[in-house]
Amino acid sequence: MAKKNLQRLDLIFKNEQDGEQILTKTFKRSNQDIVNDLIISGLKGRGGAGYPTGLKWKLASEAEGDFKYVICNADEGEPGTFKDREILSQVPVKVLIGMAVCAKVIGAHEGYIYLRGEYKFLVEPLTEIIDDFHVLLNKIGFDFRVKIFLGSGAYICGEESALFESMEGHRGEPRNKPPFPTQAGYRKMPTVINNVETLAHTYSIFKYGPDKFKDLGVQDSRGSKVFSVSGDTPIPGIYELEFGMSLQKFVEDFGDGDAKAVQVGGASGFCVPRKKFENTKIGYQGKLTGVSLPTGGSMMIFNSSRSMYNVLHNYLEFFVEESCGQCTPCRVGTQQLLLGIEAVKKGEKSSEYLEKLLGLAENMRVTAKCGLGQSVANSFSSIVENFKEEMIY
Amino acid sequence: MSEITNLVKSLADKHGRYQESLLPILQGVVEQHKYLSEEAMVEIARELDISAARVFGTASFYSFLNTRPMGKYIIRVCKTITCMMHGKNQIIQELEKSLKIKLGETTLDGKFTLLETNCLGQCHKGPAMLINDEPYTELNPEKVREIIQSIKLNDTSKTSNPDLN
């Protein structure tokens, strides 16, 4: 029986030499048309949260402010994610074109790439490309400058409002929302902040039109997605695939034949056990059959030799360290979850204690200030519920 | 003027004296001196006309902005899940053996500091580590020995960080 592989796409990493042409062509169009194309295409934020990109640009273009900013979020810190590094290394011009068109649409003259400190080695090659890009912008007579802002090793700064705080010289502590960045972002001015991959996709939409993009994927999840595949796989790396695939198919293609679980979306994502592979699809939360999981693209495969207790323990240590400490549910909650599973493992607490910990995680989901604290429950609950015996024995 | 005063002044000239310049200035000092001394932070506060507490508050938030003395080569080994699965512990053991220090310590000559860090975004090529800004991937104990050996061979300078002693 022939195995049907998942279709590999080559849209985002396709090396295209027509940047100048696409930029000139797109700049001749009205802002309204550009935004409409993005909305029709169905492009949603590729950082994981999935906010419609066209709508974001539209809101920022309508917002009032003395200055406006375009920020490319390259603070890719989710464990198991490395796609943005690859996009910025291979096709940075697509990202810059996305930023420039966004600047035109919303009326910005300054843009920043917030690059995580761990990727400092990219600063030199990127700076050269940005310099060349500025020459191109001068040529078409558009006043827009892009600068790199380097992070310094804080996962939370990938959260957009924490990222603004960081750029403003503060601790990376998330703000209350609303107001959202499109009203009050960097320096409290209207700001569009998009993930690296999202911006690179806008280039494809400008070039090929929204319909081609929309043809890919399913229902609420349109287009292709870059996945970072790691863990127990013979072929770790970056893969561009269509949205809507089942986890079963994914594991058949990428697993080592012994996959017992896949963590979709990194430490803040969901753990799917083998028995649920068939019914789980990859895409934004929508009306897919079975369970549909959103993801920034991190896919970590665990085979049956792995202890899921160790996996969860590693994630919780990560959250304890990366919690900004600003709100109590997250600061104390992450620590208590870690201490809690250790106590159950050692037998100091009975297995019923896990129920209490699950309750705590769910409390964090509704009471934590930002996505970090809220999403701890994703991995915690999905691992504890599906692998309870591994937590106890 | 002391060296640190000059450095902070030149960084403030370069990045501007705005609150938005704080992180780049802190990074600039760390790049030169590997860490932020109290003197440096007070000096930055003076240049930007903000409180020293504010400078320390920001500096202490970020894991790459060291507020204690570090070696010339800061080794950060990724400890997040996939690197752990692929043998991070053996890498740490090898580094501890080669450098004769424990995790978190700095060698006596002030050259190497050994740390763990969270995900470096090299999960498909784990185990991975950073030495200063340079990533090293697909490590094994032998490779680690060679990397350390070659740094030692290429850097025969005797200058150690005087703050360490």
PDB file of N, CA and C in Angstrom, chain A residues 126-175:
ATOM      1  N   LEU A 126      21.527  40.606   8.504  1.00  0.00           N
ATOM      2  CA  LEU A 126      20.251  41.316   8.355  1.00  0.00           C
ATOM      3  C   LEU A 126      20.460  42.805   8.104  1.00  0.00           C
ATOM      4  N   THR A 127      21.447  43.377   8.809  1.00  0.00           N
ATOM      5  CA  THR A 127      21.701  44.812   8.654  1.00  0.00           C
ATOM      6  C   THR A 127      22.072  45.140   7.217  1.00  0.00           C
ATOM      7  N   GLU A 128      22.878  44.278   6.622  1.00  0.00           N
ATOM      8  CA  GLU A 128      23.245  44.493   5.217  1.00  0.00           C
ATOM      9  C   GLU A 128      22.018  44.498   4.323  1.00  0.00           C
ATOM     10  N   ILE A 129      21.144  43.541   4.559  1.00  0.00           N
ATOM     11  CA  ILE A 129      19.936  43.434   3.727  1.00  0.00           C
ATOM     12  C   ILE A 129      19.010  44.625   3.951  1.00  0.00           C
ATOM     13  N   ILE A 130      18.931  45.070   5.198  1.00  0.00           N
ATOM     14  CA  ILE A 130      18.088  46.244   5.484  1.00  0.00           C
ATOM     15  C   ILE A 130      18.656  47.484   4.790  1.00  0.00           C
ATOM     16  N   ASP A 131      19.983  47.623   4.803  1.00  0.00           N
ATOM     17  CA  ASP A 131      20.611  48.776   4.124  1.00  0.00           C
ATOM     18  C   ASP A 131      20.267  48.786   2.638  1.00  0.00           C
ATOM     19  N   ASP A 132      20.363  47.606   2.017  1.00  0.00           N
ATOM     20  CA  ASP A 132      19.996  47.509   0.596  1.00  0.00           C
ATOM     21  C   ASP A 132      18.520  47.851   0.388  1.00  0.00           C
ATOM     22  N   PHE A 133      17.728  47.412   1.324  1.00  0.00           N
ATOM     23  CA  PHE A 133      16.286  47.653   1.212  1.00  0.00           C
ATOM     24  C   PHE A 133      15.972  49.149   1.311  1.00  0.00           C
ATOM     25  N   HIS A 134      16.717  49.842   2.169  1.00  0.00           N
ATOM     26  CA  HIS A 134      16.524  51.296   2.289  1.00  0.00           C
ATOM     27  C   HIS A 134      16.829  51.997   0.961  1.00  0.00           C
ATOM     28  N   VAL A 135      17.838  51.496   0.265  1.00  0.00           N
ATOM     29  CA  VAL A 135      18.170  52.067  -1.051  1.00  0.00           C
ATOM     30  C   VAL A 135      16.978  51.901  -1.998  1.00  0.00           C
ATOM     31  N   LEU A 136      16.379  50.705  -1.938  1.00  0.00           N
ATOM     32  CA  LEU A 136      15.210  50.439  -2.776  1.00  0.00           C
ATOM     33  C   LEU A 136      14.051  51.374  -2.417  1.00  0.00           C
ATOM     34  N   LEU A 137      13.849  51.587  -1.110  1.00  0.00           N
ATOM     35  CA  LEU A 137      12.762  52.477  -0.674  1.00  0.00           C
ATOM     36  C   LEU A 137      13.001  53.908  -1.151  1.00  0.00           C
ATOM     37  N   ASN A 138      14.274  54.337  -1.110  1.00  0.00           N
ATOM     38  CA  ASN A 138      14.601  55.681  -1.615  1.00  0.00           C
ATOM     39  C   ASN A 138      14.237  55.796  -3.085  1.00  0.00           C
ATOM     40  N   LYS A 139      14.533  54.698  -3.789  1.00  0.00           N
ATOM     41  CA  LYS A 139      14.296  54.696  -5.233  1.00  0.00           C
ATOM     42  C   LYS A 139      12.810  54.897  -5.558  1.00  0.00           C
ATOM     43  N   ILE A 140      11.945  54.245  -4.778  1.00  0.00           N
ATOM     44  CA  ILE A 140      10.523  54.441  -5.063  1.00  0.00           C
ATOM     45  C   ILE A 140       9.957  55.630  -4.274  1.00  0.00           C
ATOM     46  N   GLY A 141      10.845  56.305  -3.541  1.00  0.00           N
ATOM     47  CA  GLY A 141      10.433  57.541  -2.879  1.00  0.00           C
ATOM     48  C   GLY A 141       9.523  57.341  -1.682  1.00  0.00           C
ATOM     49  N   PHE A 142       9.790  56.284  -0.897  1.00  0.00           N
ATOM     50  CA  PHE A 142       8.974  56.066   0.298  1.00  0.00           C
ATOM     51  C   PHE A 142       9.827  56.238   1.549  1.00  0.00           C
ATOM     52  N   ASP A 143       9.348  57.084   2.437  1.00  0.00           N
ATOM     53  CA  ASP A 143      10.095  57.439   3.631  1.00  0.00           C
ATOM     54  C   ASP A 143       9.778  56.432   4.755  1.00  0.00           C
ATOM     55  N   PHE A 144      10.602  55.401   4.835  1.00  0.00           N
ATOM     56  CA  PHE A 144      10.398  54.370   5.857  1.00  0.00           C
ATOM     57  C   PHE A 144      11.741  53.741   6.183  1.00  0.00           C
ATOM     58  N   ARG A 145      12.028  53.615   7.470  1.00  0.00           N
ATOM     59  CA  ARG A 145      13.301  53.042   7.902  1.00  0.00           C
ATOM     60  C   ARG A 145      13.062  51.891   8.869  1.00  0.00           C
ATOM     61  N   VAL A 146      13.821  50.832   8.682  1.00  0.00           N
ATOM     62  CA  VAL A 146      13.703  49.670   9.566  1.00  0.00           C
ATOM     63  C   VAL A 146      14.961  49.544  10.406  1.00  0.00           C
ATOM     64  N   LYS A 147      14.764  49.341  11.708  1.00  0.00           N
ATOM     65  CA  LYS A 147      15.912  49.116  12.602  1.00  0.00           C
ATOM     66  C   LYS A 147      15.728  47.786  13.320  1.00  0.00           C
ATOM     67  N   ILE A 148      16.861  47.217  13.702  1.00  0.00           N
ATOM     68  CA  ILE A 148      16.793  45.998  14.506  1.00  0.00           C
ATOM     69  C   ILE A 148      16.858  46.391  15.974  1.00  0.00           C
ATOM     70  N   PHE A 149      15.951  45.867  16.774  1.00  0.00           N
ATOM     71  CA  PHE A 149      16.022  46.049  18.224  1.00  0.00           C
ATOM     72  C   PHE A 149      16.274  44.674  18.815  1.00  0.00           C
ATOM     73  N   LEU A 150      17.363  44.568  19.555  1.00  0.00           N
ATOM     74  CA  LEU A 150      17.770  43.259  20.047  1.00  0.00           C
ATOM     75  C   LEU A 150      17.197  42.991  21.437  1.00  0.00           C
ATOM     76  N   GLY A 151      16.630  41.817  21.617  1.00  0.00           N
ATOM     77  CA  GLY A 151      16.164  41.406  22.941  1.00  0.00           C
ATOM     78  C   GLY A 151      17.339  40.919  23.772  1.00  0.00           C
ATOM     79  N   SER A 152      17.044  40.531  25.006  1.00  0.00           N
ATOM     80  CA  SER A 152      18.144  40.098  25.870  1.00  0.00           C
ATOM     81  C   SER A 152      17.802  38.855  26.672  1.00  0.00           C
ATOM     82  N   GLY A 153      17.121  37.922  26.021  1.00  0.00           N
ATOM     83  CA  GLY A 153      16.880  36.650  26.688  1.00  0.00           C
ATOM     84  C   GLY A 153      15.714  36.658  27.642  1.00  0.00           C
ATOM     85  N   ALA A 154      14.531  37.020  27.153  1.00  0.00           N
ATOM     86  CA  ALA A 154      13.324  36.943  27.975  1.00  0.00           C
ATOM     87  C   ALA A 154      12.181  36.473  27.089  1.00  0.00           C
ATOM     88  N   TYR A 155      11.710  35.260  27.373  1.00  0.00           N
ATOM     89  CA  TYR A 155      10.631  34.643  26.591  1.00  0.00           C
ATOM     90  C   TYR A 155       9.398  35.533  26.541  1.00  0.00           C
ATOM     91  N   ILE A 156       9.083  36.151  27.683  1.00  0.00           N
ATOM     92  CA  ILE A 156       7.846  36.921  27.793  1.00  0.00           C
ATOM     93  C   ILE A 156       7.815  38.102  26.815  1.00  0.00           C
ATOM     94  N   CYS A 157       8.980  38.561  26.378  1.00  0.00           N
ATOM     95  CA  CYS A 157       8.996  39.705  25.461  1.00  0.00           C
ATOM     96  C   CYS A 157       8.427  39.369  24.085  1.00  0.00           C
ATOM     97  N   GLY A 158       8.123  38.107  23.829  1.00  0.00           N
ATOM     98  CA  GLY A 158       7.416  37.763  22.602  1.00  0.00           C
ATOM     99  C   GLY A 158       5.947  38.163  22.699  1.00  0.00           C
ATOM    100  N   GLU A 159       5.463  38.353  23.931  1.00  0.00           N
ATOM    101  CA  GLU A 159       4.106  38.868  24.134  1.00  0.00           C
ATOM    102  C   GLU A 159       4.148  40.333  23.722  1.00  0.00           C
ATOM    103  N   GLU A 160       3.224  40.740  22.847  1.00  0.00           N
ATOM    104  CA  GLU A 160       3.393  42.031  22.184  1.00  0.00           C
ATOM    105  C   GLU A 160       3.516  43.225  23.128  1.00  0.00           C
ATOM    106  N   SER A 161       2.698  43.267  24.186  1.00  0.00           N
ATOM    107  CA  SER A 161       2.773  44.458  25.039  1.00  0.00           C
ATOM    108  C   SER A 161       4.043  44.423  25.894  1.00  0.00           C
ATOM    109  N   ALA A 162       4.514  43.232  26.250  1.00  0.00           N
ATOM    110  CA  ALA A 162       5.791  43.121  26.969  1.00  0.00           C
ATOM    111  C   ALA A 162       6.925  43.558  26.056  1.00  0.00           C
ATOM    112  N   LEU A 163       6.778  43.250  24.783  1.00  0.00           N
ATOM    113  CA  LEU A 163       7.791  43.644  23.792  1.00  0.00           C
ATOM    114  C   LEU A 163       7.883  45.175  23.706  1.00  0.00           C
ATOM    115  N   PHE A 164       6.734  45.844  23.723  1.00  0.00           N
ATOM    116  CA  PHE A 164       6.765  47.319  23.705  1.00  0.00           C
ATOM    117  C   PHE A 164       7.456  47.848  24.951  1.00  0.00           C
ATOM    118  N   GLU A 165       7.095  47.260  26.103  1.00  0.00           N
ATOM    119  CA  GLU A 165       7.709  47.692  27.361  1.00  0.00           C
ATOM    120  C   GLU A 165       9.225  47.550  27.272  1.00  0.00           C
ATOM    121  N   SER A 166       9.653  46.426  26.741  1.00  0.00           N
ATOM    122  CA  SER A 166      11.081  46.154  26.605  1.00  0.00           C
ATOM    123  C   SER A 166      11.740  47.202  25.709  1.00  0.00           C
ATOM    124  N   MET A 167      11.100  47.526  24.585  1.00  0.00           N
ATOM    125  CA  MET A 167      11.671  48.527  23.676  1.00  0.00           C
ATOM    126  C   MET A 167      11.711  49.903  24.318  1.00  0.00           C
ATOM    127  N   GLU A 168      10.804  50.132  25.256  1.00  0.00           N
ATOM    128  CA  GLU A 168      10.769  51.440  25.923  1.00  0.00           C
ATOM    129  C   GLU A 168      11.713  51.486  27.114  1.00  0.00           C
ATOM    130  N   GLY A 169      12.493  50.433  27.306  1.00  0.00           N
ATOM    131  CA  GLY A 169      13.505  50.440  28.359  1.00  0.00           C
ATOM    132  C   GLY A 169      13.026  49.926  29.700  1.00  0.00           C
ATOM    133  N   HIS A 170      11.920  49.208  29.701  1.00  0.00           N
ATOM    134  CA  HIS A 170      11.393  48.691  30.965  1.00  0.00           C
ATOM    135  C   HIS A 170      11.589  47.187  31.075  1.00  0.00           C
ATOM    136  N   ARG A 171      11.216  46.654  32.228  1.00  0.00           N
ATOM    137  CA  ARG A 171      11.135  45.207  32.377  1.00  0.00           C
ATOM    138  C   ARG A 171      10.044  44.708  31.427  1.00  0.00           C
ATOM    139  N   GLY A 172      10.209  43.512  30.926  1.00  0.00           N
ATOM    140  CA  GLY A 172       9.239  43.001  29.952  1.00  0.00           C
ATOM    141  C   GLY A 172       7.971  42.498  30.613  1.00  0.00           C
ATOM    142  N   GLU A 173       7.210  43.414  31.184  1.00  0.00           N
ATOM    143  CA  GLU A 173       5.975  43.021  31.862  1.00  0.00           C
ATOM    144  C   GLU A 173       4.770  43.407  31.009  1.00  0.00           C
ATOM    145  N   PRO A 174       3.934  42.430  30.666  1.00  0.00           N
ATOM    146  CA  PRO A 174       2.783  42.707  29.798  1.00  0.00           C
ATOM    147  C   PRO A 174       1.846  43.777  30.371  1.00  0.00           C
ATOM    148  N   ARG A 175       1.184  44.472  29.463  1.00  0.00           N
ATOM    149  CA  ARG A 175       0.224  45.502  29.860  1.00  0.00           C
ATOM    150  C   ARG A 175      -1.171  44.904  29.903  1.00  0.00           C
TER     151      ARG A 175
END
